[in-house]
XYZ file of C-alpha atoms in Angstrom:
526
model
C 112.560 -81.312 73.637
C 113.489 -78.197 75.125
C 116.821 -78.134 76.799
C 116.613 -77.235 80.441
C 114.006 -76.548 78.464
C 116.122 -76.737 75.324
C 116.049 -73.458 73.467
C 114.869 -73.726 69.918
C 117.401 -74.597 67.212
C 115.370 -73.612 64.156
C 111.781 -73.896 62.977
C 111.440 -76.787 61.061
C 94.699 -80.765 76.593
C 96.607 -82.474 79.211
C 95.799 -85.076 81.827
C 92.571 -85.177 83.772
C 93.885 -87.229 86.637
C 91.329 -86.845 89.397
C 90.385 -90.417 88.615
C 92.785 -93.245 87.790
C 94.263 -93.337 84.336
C 93.870 -96.877 83.092
C 94.728 -98.817 79.985
C 94.490 -102.371 78.786
C 97.567 -102.472 76.529
C 99.015 -105.515 74.881
C 101.005 -107.996 76.925
C 103.799 -110.340 76.100
C 107.016 -109.742 74.179
C 107.116 -108.049 70.812
C 108.089 -109.647 67.561
C 111.258 -108.664 65.767
C 109.233 -106.118 63.812
C 107.002 -106.701 60.846
C 108.901 -104.809 58.155
C 112.215 -103.692 56.754
C 114.755 -101.609 58.591
C 114.723 -97.853 57.921
C 117.453 -95.219 57.801
C 116.821 -91.677 59.024
C 118.953 -88.550 58.720
C 118.931 -86.009 61.516
C 120.871 -82.824 62.199
C 120.621 -83.063 65.996
C 123.247 -84.782 68.084
C 122.368 -87.413 70.676
C 124.195 -85.804 73.570
C 123.429 -88.519 76.120
C 122.287 -92.130 76.350
C 121.793 -91.868 80.119
C 118.392 -90.282 80.877
C 119.734 -88.630 84.036
C 121.734 -86.350 81.751
C 120.093 -85.899 78.350
C 117.879 -82.849 78.004
C 118.014 -82.196 74.267
C 115.842 -83.244 71.303
C 118.268 -85.874 69.991
C 118.699 -87.562 73.358
C 114.976 -87.567 74.093
C 114.347 -89.142 70.705
C 116.547 -92.024 71.862
C 114.909 -92.145 75.318
C 111.376 -92.302 73.892
C 112.246 -95.426 71.929
C 114.706 -97.267 74.196
C 113.237 -96.581 77.641
C 109.709 -96.879 79.002
C 107.971 -94.407 81.273
C 105.055 -95.052 83.596
C 102.910 -93.032 81.182
C 103.352 -91.991 77.569
C 101.615 -89.769 75.051
C 99.511 -91.630 72.469
C 99.968 -90.757 68.842
C 98.013 -87.624 68.016
C 97.205 -86.966 71.675
C 98.387 -84.718 74.496
C 96.832 -86.610 77.427
C 99.249 -89.189 78.890
C 98.118 -92.798 79.025
C 99.487 -95.809 80.942
C 102.603 -97.406 79.487
C 104.781 -99.310 81.964
C 101.957 -98.630 84.412
C 98.611 -100.414 84.303
C 96.970 -97.419 86.004
C 98.018 -94.111 87.566
C 96.172 -91.296 89.296
C 96.110 -88.665 92.013
C 94.772 -89.637 95.411
C 93.056 -87.314 97.842
C 91.695 -83.827 97.254
C 94.972 -82.185 96.221
C 97.360 -83.000 93.394
C 100.065 -84.074 95.841
C 99.924 -87.869 96.035
C 100.278 -89.794 92.800
C 99.980 -93.570 92.689
C 100.893 -95.937 89.863
C 100.415 -99.685 89.568
C 102.789 -101.467 87.184
C 101.724 -103.990 84.597
C 103.049 -107.509 84.957
C 105.774 -109.090 82.841
C 107.873 -105.979 82.279
C 111.496 -106.690 81.378
C 114.553 -104.703 80.382
C 116.398 -105.549 77.184
C 118.987 -107.490 79.235
C 116.251 -109.807 80.535
C 116.048 -108.341 84.050
C 112.561 -107.795 85.472
C 111.322 -104.225 85.859
C 109.747 -103.620 89.261
C 108.699 -100.710 91.443
C 112.241 -100.718 92.846
C 113.583 -99.704 89.426
C 111.033 -96.895 89.095
C 111.881 -95.436 92.506
C 115.598 -95.861 91.785
C 115.336 -94.086 88.422
C 113.649 -90.951 89.769
C 115.788 -90.734 92.899
C 118.925 -91.248 90.815
C 118.109 -88.394 88.432
C 117.404 -86.091 91.378
C 120.553 -87.144 93.245
C 122.878 -86.734 90.260
C 121.166 -83.437 89.391
C 123.220 -83.123 86.232
C 123.351 -79.582 84.854
C 122.436 -80.960 81.426
C 119.740 -83.278 82.764
C 115.999 -83.189 83.505
C 116.153 -83.169 87.327
C 114.591 -79.695 87.289
C 111.392 -81.242 85.911
C 111.141 -83.597 88.893
C 111.739 -81.003 91.583
C 108.215 -81.371 92.989
C 108.958 -84.931 94.173
C 109.329 -85.101 97.951
C 109.548 -88.840 98.500
C 108.638 -92.140 96.811
C 107.146 -95.230 98.452
C 107.106 -98.757 96.983
C 104.909 -100.909 99.247
C 105.276 -103.839 96.830
C 106.884 -104.744 93.511
C 104.048 -103.273 91.452
C 103.113 -100.130 93.385
C 104.806 -96.732 93.271
C 103.515 -93.769 95.294
C 104.925 -90.280 94.704
C 104.519 -87.741 97.502
C 104.883 -84.263 96.022
C 106.153 -81.214 97.890
C 103.498 -78.973 96.351
C 100.418 -79.608 94.205
C 101.528 -80.401 90.660
C 98.724 -81.324 88.302
C 101.176 -81.550 85.398
C 103.148 -84.333 87.093
C 101.599 -86.998 84.809
C 102.818 -85.098 81.746
C 106.287 -84.641 83.225
C 106.782 -88.345 83.931
C 105.398 -89.234 80.495
C 108.310 -87.321 78.973
C 111.944 -88.332 78.655
C 112.419 -87.245 82.269
C 110.382 -90.292 83.319
C 112.632 -92.885 81.648
C 113.007 -96.035 83.776
C 116.447 -97.643 84.089
C 117.626 -100.982 85.508
C 118.906 -100.404 89.054
C 121.509 -103.136 88.509
C 122.948 -101.411 85.441
C 123.152 -97.731 86.396
C 125.204 -96.273 89.282
C 123.098 -94.410 91.841
C 125.254 -91.311 92.152
C 126.962 -90.792 88.798
C 126.256 -90.987 85.088
C 126.881 -94.035 82.985
C 129.828 -93.311 80.682
C 130.080 -96.342 78.370
C 127.521 -95.040 75.850
C 125.219 -98.026 76.382
C 121.492 -97.831 77.108
C 119.498 -100.552 78.892
C 115.762 -99.915 78.870
C 112.453 -101.724 78.559
C 111.229 -99.808 75.522
C 110.275 -100.965 72.051
C 113.864 -100.778 70.789
C 117.314 -101.532 72.112
C 120.403 -99.524 71.252
C 122.893 -101.732 69.423
C 125.594 -99.139 68.749
C 126.238 -95.418 68.678
C 129.134 -93.194 67.608
C 129.594 -89.693 66.205
C 128.284 -90.696 62.785
C 125.332 -92.999 63.484
C 123.250 -95.000 65.938
C 121.672 -98.392 65.323
C 118.502 -99.702 66.980
C 116.761 -103.076 66.741
C 113.382 -104.196 68.075
C 113.719 -105.509 71.618
C 112.555 -109.076 72.235
C 111.965 -108.141 75.876
C 109.490 -105.341 75.226
C 105.981 -105.723 76.628
C 103.495 -103.007 75.793
C 100.989 -101.539 73.358
C 103.320 -100.603 70.510
C 103.520 -102.936 67.528
C 106.700 -102.105 65.586
C 106.237 -101.858 61.848
C 109.949 -102.194 61.052
C 112.805 -104.444 62.121
C 115.083 -101.627 63.188
C 116.151 -98.018 62.708
C 119.519 -96.484 61.847
C 120.056 -92.815 62.638
C 122.712 -90.950 60.659
C 123.946 -87.714 62.222
C 124.695 -84.646 60.104
C 125.614 -82.197 62.877
C 123.668 -79.215 61.499
C 125.013 -79.718 57.964
C 121.752 -78.939 56.168
C 123.208 -79.248 52.662
C 124.656 -82.702 53.357
C 121.359 -83.912 54.829
C 119.444 -82.754 51.773
C 121.981 -84.406 49.459
C 121.775 -87.884 51.030
C 117.978 -87.683 51.078
C 117.837 -86.895 47.388
C 120.374 -89.641 46.591
C 118.448 -92.248 48.584
C 121.210 -92.867 51.139
C 118.655 -92.188 53.858
C 114.961 -93.072 53.754
C 113.772 -89.889 55.447
C 115.027 -86.760 57.175
C 113.700 -85.324 60.425
C 114.779 -81.920 61.810
C 117.523 -79.803 60.379
C 116.673 -79.153 56.755
C 116.759 -75.467 55.800
C 113.369 -73.775 55.450
C 114.037 -73.018 51.786
C 114.887 -76.684 51.142
C 111.691 -77.903 52.809
C 109.647 -75.380 50.833
C 111.388 -76.383 47.628
C 110.890 -80.075 48.251
C 107.241 -79.491 49.207
C 106.641 -77.804 45.867
C 107.856 -81.017 44.233
C 105.727 -83.263 46.420
C 103.976 -84.692 43.391
C 107.368 -86.027 42.339
C 107.760 -89.748 43.022
C 111.216 -89.237 44.538
C 110.502 -87.065 47.566
C 107.482 -86.441 49.814
C 107.077 -83.817 52.534
C 105.010 -84.831 55.573
C 103.746 -81.942 57.694
C 102.495 -81.995 61.265
C 101.694 -79.642 64.123
C 104.607 -78.184 66.052
C 104.861 -76.638 69.493
C 108.296 -75.028 69.276
C 107.992 -71.255 69.603
C 110.076 -68.117 69.218
C 109.724 -64.864 71.144
C 111.144 -61.371 70.981
C 112.118 -60.728 74.618
C 112.240 -57.316 76.309
C 114.535 -56.527 79.238
C 112.156 -54.764 81.610
C 115.068 -52.959 83.294
C 116.403 -51.506 80.041
C 115.997 -47.687 79.777
C 114.373 -48.009 76.339
C 112.808 -51.482 76.079
C 111.621 -51.159 79.668
C 109.097 -48.524 78.601
C 105.633 -49.989 77.967
C 104.796 -47.552 75.116
C 107.921 -48.703 73.249
C 106.913 -52.342 73.660
C 103.374 -51.546 72.521
C 104.779 -49.856 69.423
C 106.676 -53.075 68.672
C 103.438 -55.035 69.051
C 101.653 -52.755 66.577
C 104.466 -52.814 63.994
C 105.931 -56.334 63.826
C 104.477 -58.180 60.835
C 104.563 -61.879 61.701
C 103.052 -62.953 58.396
C 105.933 -61.310 56.533
C 108.462 -63.101 58.764
C 106.829 -66.457 58.155
C 106.589 -65.918 54.402
C 109.825 -64.105 53.588
C 112.230 -65.703 56.052
C 110.811 -69.136 56.805
C 109.094 -69.918 53.497
C 105.877 -70.863 55.239
C 107.519 -73.533 57.440
C 106.237 -71.737 60.562
C 102.986 -70.051 61.494
C 102.294 -66.707 63.200
C 101.973 -66.853 66.966
C 99.769 -64.442 68.916
C 100.131 -65.681 72.492
C 102.619 -67.381 74.760
C 100.635 -70.643 74.642
C 100.808 -71.979 71.067
C 97.927 -73.292 69.006
C 97.298 -76.987 69.593
C 97.962 -76.692 73.334
C 95.031 -76.513 75.731
C 94.004 -72.985 76.863
C 95.594 -71.270 73.838
C 94.221 -67.800 73.065
C 95.074 -65.070 70.550
C 95.582 -62.320 73.127
C 98.125 -60.319 71.090
C 96.036 -60.492 67.918
C 92.990 -59.289 69.857
C 94.862 -56.231 71.147
C 97.303 -55.319 68.386
C 95.881 -56.913 65.252
C 97.417 -59.199 62.668
C 98.770 -56.492 60.341
C 101.033 -53.502 61.058
C 99.235 -50.447 62.447
C 101.765 -47.593 62.352
C 99.225 -44.895 63.296
C 98.387 -46.700 66.531
C 102.102 -47.210 67.224
C 102.689 -43.486 66.687
C 99.785 -42.553 68.923
C 100.981 -44.688 71.819
C 104.491 -43.205 71.618
C 103.298 -39.605 71.289
C 100.864 -39.970 74.159
C 103.807 -41.059 76.303
C 105.743 -37.968 75.224
C 108.151 -39.887 72.977
C 108.545 -37.654 69.898
C 112.001 -38.597 68.590
C 112.814 -41.824 66.805
C 113.360 -44.668 69.270
C 116.957 -45.879 68.999
C 117.198 -49.564 69.792
C 119.332 -52.626 69.008
C 117.923 -56.117 68.412
C 120.257 -58.943 69.441
C 120.353 -62.215 67.516
C 122.333 -65.468 67.808
C 122.125 -67.643 64.683
C 124.636 -70.085 66.161
C 121.818 -71.255 68.452
C 118.580 -70.503 66.657
C 119.549 -71.152 63.068
C 121.043 -69.183 60.181
C 117.742 -67.463 59.388
C 117.640 -65.652 62.726
C 119.764 -62.709 61.569
C 117.649 -62.374 58.418
C 114.502 -62.425 60.548
C 115.772 -59.718 62.866
C 116.948 -57.575 59.974
C 113.402 -57.726 58.622
C 111.925 -56.795 62.024
C 114.313 -53.836 62.225
C 113.229 -52.757 58.745
C 109.563 -52.990 59.727
C 110.237 -50.767 62.725
C 112.304 -48.272 60.746
C 109.850 -48.096 57.834
C 107.275 -46.731 60.265
C 109.441 -43.638 60.776
C 109.185 -44.190 64.532
C 112.330 -46.230 65.173
C 116.015 -46.241 64.443
C 116.690 -49.955 64.942
C 119.722 -52.038 64.123
C 120.732 -55.675 64.628
C 123.783 -57.223 66.264
C 124.624 -60.903 65.828
C 126.433 -62.550 68.750
C 127.870 -66.048 69.261
C 125.692 -68.021 71.647
C 128.074 -68.384 74.594
C 128.666 -64.630 74.783
C 124.987 -63.993 74.017
C 123.770 -65.968 77.031
C 126.315 -64.326 79.332
C 125.343 -60.847 78.188
C 121.632 -61.555 78.673
C 122.208 -62.718 82.227
C 124.271 -59.577 82.826
C 121.368 -57.454 81.559
C 123.291 -55.943 78.642
C 120.588 -56.372 75.970
C 117.304 -54.515 75.712
C 115.684 -56.708 73.028
C 116.728 -60.240 72.105
C 115.510 -63.533 70.710
C 114.606 -66.675 72.635
C 113.072 -69.910 71.425
C 111.443 -72.717 73.372
C 111.076 -76.447 72.830
C 108.448 -77.855 75.227
C 109.078 -80.797 77.525
C 105.403 -81.750 77.608
C 102.273 -80.484 75.829
C 100.629 -78.432 78.556
C 100.164 -74.677 78.955
C 102.148 -74.934 82.185
C 105.352 -75.596 80.218
C 104.888 -72.382 78.219
C 104.125 -70.171 81.218
C 105.608 -71.225 84.551
C 109.280 -71.123 83.404
C 108.914 -67.588 81.996
C 107.866 -65.643 85.088
C 109.281 -64.683 88.449
C 112.762 -63.556 89.563
C 114.521 -66.673 88.252
C 112.690 -66.964 84.939
C 114.541 -68.542 82.031
C 114.192 -65.371 79.957
C 116.357 -63.358 82.383
C 114.392 -60.243 81.473
C 113.649 -58.917 84.987
C 109.904 -59.413 84.607
C 107.690 -60.383 87.501
C 103.953 -60.091 87.962
C 102.714 -60.975 91.438
C 99.276 -62.018 90.240
C 100.886 -64.554 87.898
C 103.432 -65.902 90.374
C 101.379 -65.586 93.540
C 97.902 -66.560 92.382
C 97.584 -67.865 88.826
C 100.457 -70.362 88.650
C 99.717 -71.917 92.087
C 96.072 -72.224 91.037
C 96.821 -73.892 87.687
C 99.346 -76.237 89.315
C 96.667 -77.585 91.653
C 94.034 -78.387 89.022
C 94.302 -82.027 87.967
C 91.401 -81.442 85.569
C 93.400 -79.337 83.123
C 90.276 -77.925 81.467
C 89.459 -76.326 84.831
C 92.661 -74.272 84.536
C 91.534 -72.565 81.319
C 90.156 -69.437 82.985
C 93.413 -68.905 84.862
C 95.505 -69.427 81.732
C 93.297 -67.024 79.775
C 93.862 -64.389 82.449
C 97.628 -65.042 82.374
C 97.771 -64.612 78.605
C 95.791 -61.377 78.872
C 98.256 -59.986 81.436
C 101.230 -60.819 79.236
C 99.596 -59.210 76.204
C 98.918 -56.065 78.253
C 102.394 -55.778 79.810
C 104.415 -57.267 76.893
C 107.514 -58.687 78.620
C 107.882 -60.622 75.383
C 106.358 -60.572 71.917
C 105.397 -64.000 70.484
C 106.583 -64.300 66.882
C 105.910 -67.760 65.469
C 105.459 -71.428 66.224
C 106.972 -74.167 64.151
C 105.421 -76.665 61.859
C 107.012 -80.096 61.999
C 108.304 -81.769 58.878
C 109.654 -85.103 57.825
C 110.940 -85.345 54.287
C 110.858 -88.868 52.937
C 111.254 -91.243 50.068
C 107.801 -92.329 48.788
C 108.059 -95.909 50.106
C 108.166 -94.835 53.774
C 104.912 -94.472 55.743
C 103.791 -93.731 59.297
C 105.821 -90.573 59.868
C 102.681 -88.504 60.445
C 102.303 -90.237 63.828
C 105.517 -88.612 65.054
C 104.647 -85.041 64.064
C 102.240 -83.955 66.785
C 102.279 -81.588 69.759
C 103.644 -84.254 72.116
C 107.035 -83.960 70.325
C 107.494 -87.734 70.693
C 109.144 -89.398 67.693
C 107.825 -92.963 67.459
C 110.182 -95.325 65.633
C 107.649 -98.152 65.810
C 105.088 -96.404 63.586
C 107.457 -96.185 60.598
C 107.335 -98.765 57.829
C 109.176 -99.141 54.560
C 107.748 -100.801 51.463
């Protein structure tokens, strides 16, 4: 939440739409909430309140609670269900025409009615503004939108896009009031007018305050009267301190791995509890295929045989992540263990040596690993130092590590100056498509000069056309096999999600799933 897809900060089955998605949902306005207000601490910033701009985890957290989308992900699920819509589905034989029918009685927090006009306006606005920090890239498949009446929205897509339901269930699908938001520029007053469960009362650099919206009409039943977010701007020590003192009720994102592990070991204590859930954030070691050293397949295979993921997870991240053996993480449909199947789960130096010697590489491989802790967290340098040690201990490599500030790091990668470097990924939606399509082709987000024509020309077009996502499994299995054979990147780990809380707070487990949606309304305080 992950962005343009937001690169990872630190570790901390999709829609079958051949038939209409339908849902009964509750109707009528919500109550003021059935419990006390809660206070959360978070290290992320909320960079935008306007959904045409925000493309970062903090902003999407706000969007998911203040705005509605046509569809949303249910707690614990990865298949989108109707939200502002009563029903949605593809029409015709291809995944190119998508129709939604709105539920009745929808209102924004200012009392204005939400109609098909607002839905059309919201998507066209995001595409027109095309903010460089916004989610317009996720909506690029939209060709045109028809609204034959106040309750009907028909999307005509440029190309088949079976993941369209998942995309519009994300923050990119947030619906705004056409009377409140300019059509061709971002809103700049810091206000947010949506039809979601909560309304934004105030926001500044230190905190944001939300209360339950009286205008909300939908399935959610808020278990609190409001939420206050306190921002700690990546100050992990300060976040831990206020949690332990009771100044916040719970913390989400941003605690150091060692602090989470330490607090988890005290989970029997009545002061602090650690709630764990599945995560879909991933980290990869990326190889520049044009580099004179990393561009050699035997060198990349030697990496695959030598890198000990279990040691990274244990020694660097204190068990707050889990080893990853494919580009599609566990918990996401079509996940395989392609790298484990080929290279094993423990270091195999003899196989690494054999692959290098067979290729005529007899001297130690000199190589530099590039890290950027200013983007991926303070543990990144430690992690890469350990990887370098694993390589060097084999006697086959002479590896070192260079740590670069993020702005220079990104520029150098695009200029092709690095042979091996780190990249992380926060998904926009829980589908294998979001872990594969952005990584391949000439304009891939990894900037590693990798392209496979079978992937770009056959597999991705095929998976994009399958509205029954289970039918895409064979294609995704083939894609993961190709990547494991050619190794343009080496998957390292995927995150676990954590919320650390005072013992009188419940419901946080419903916000720690693969959808990456944080649901304010599920949280209650005794």
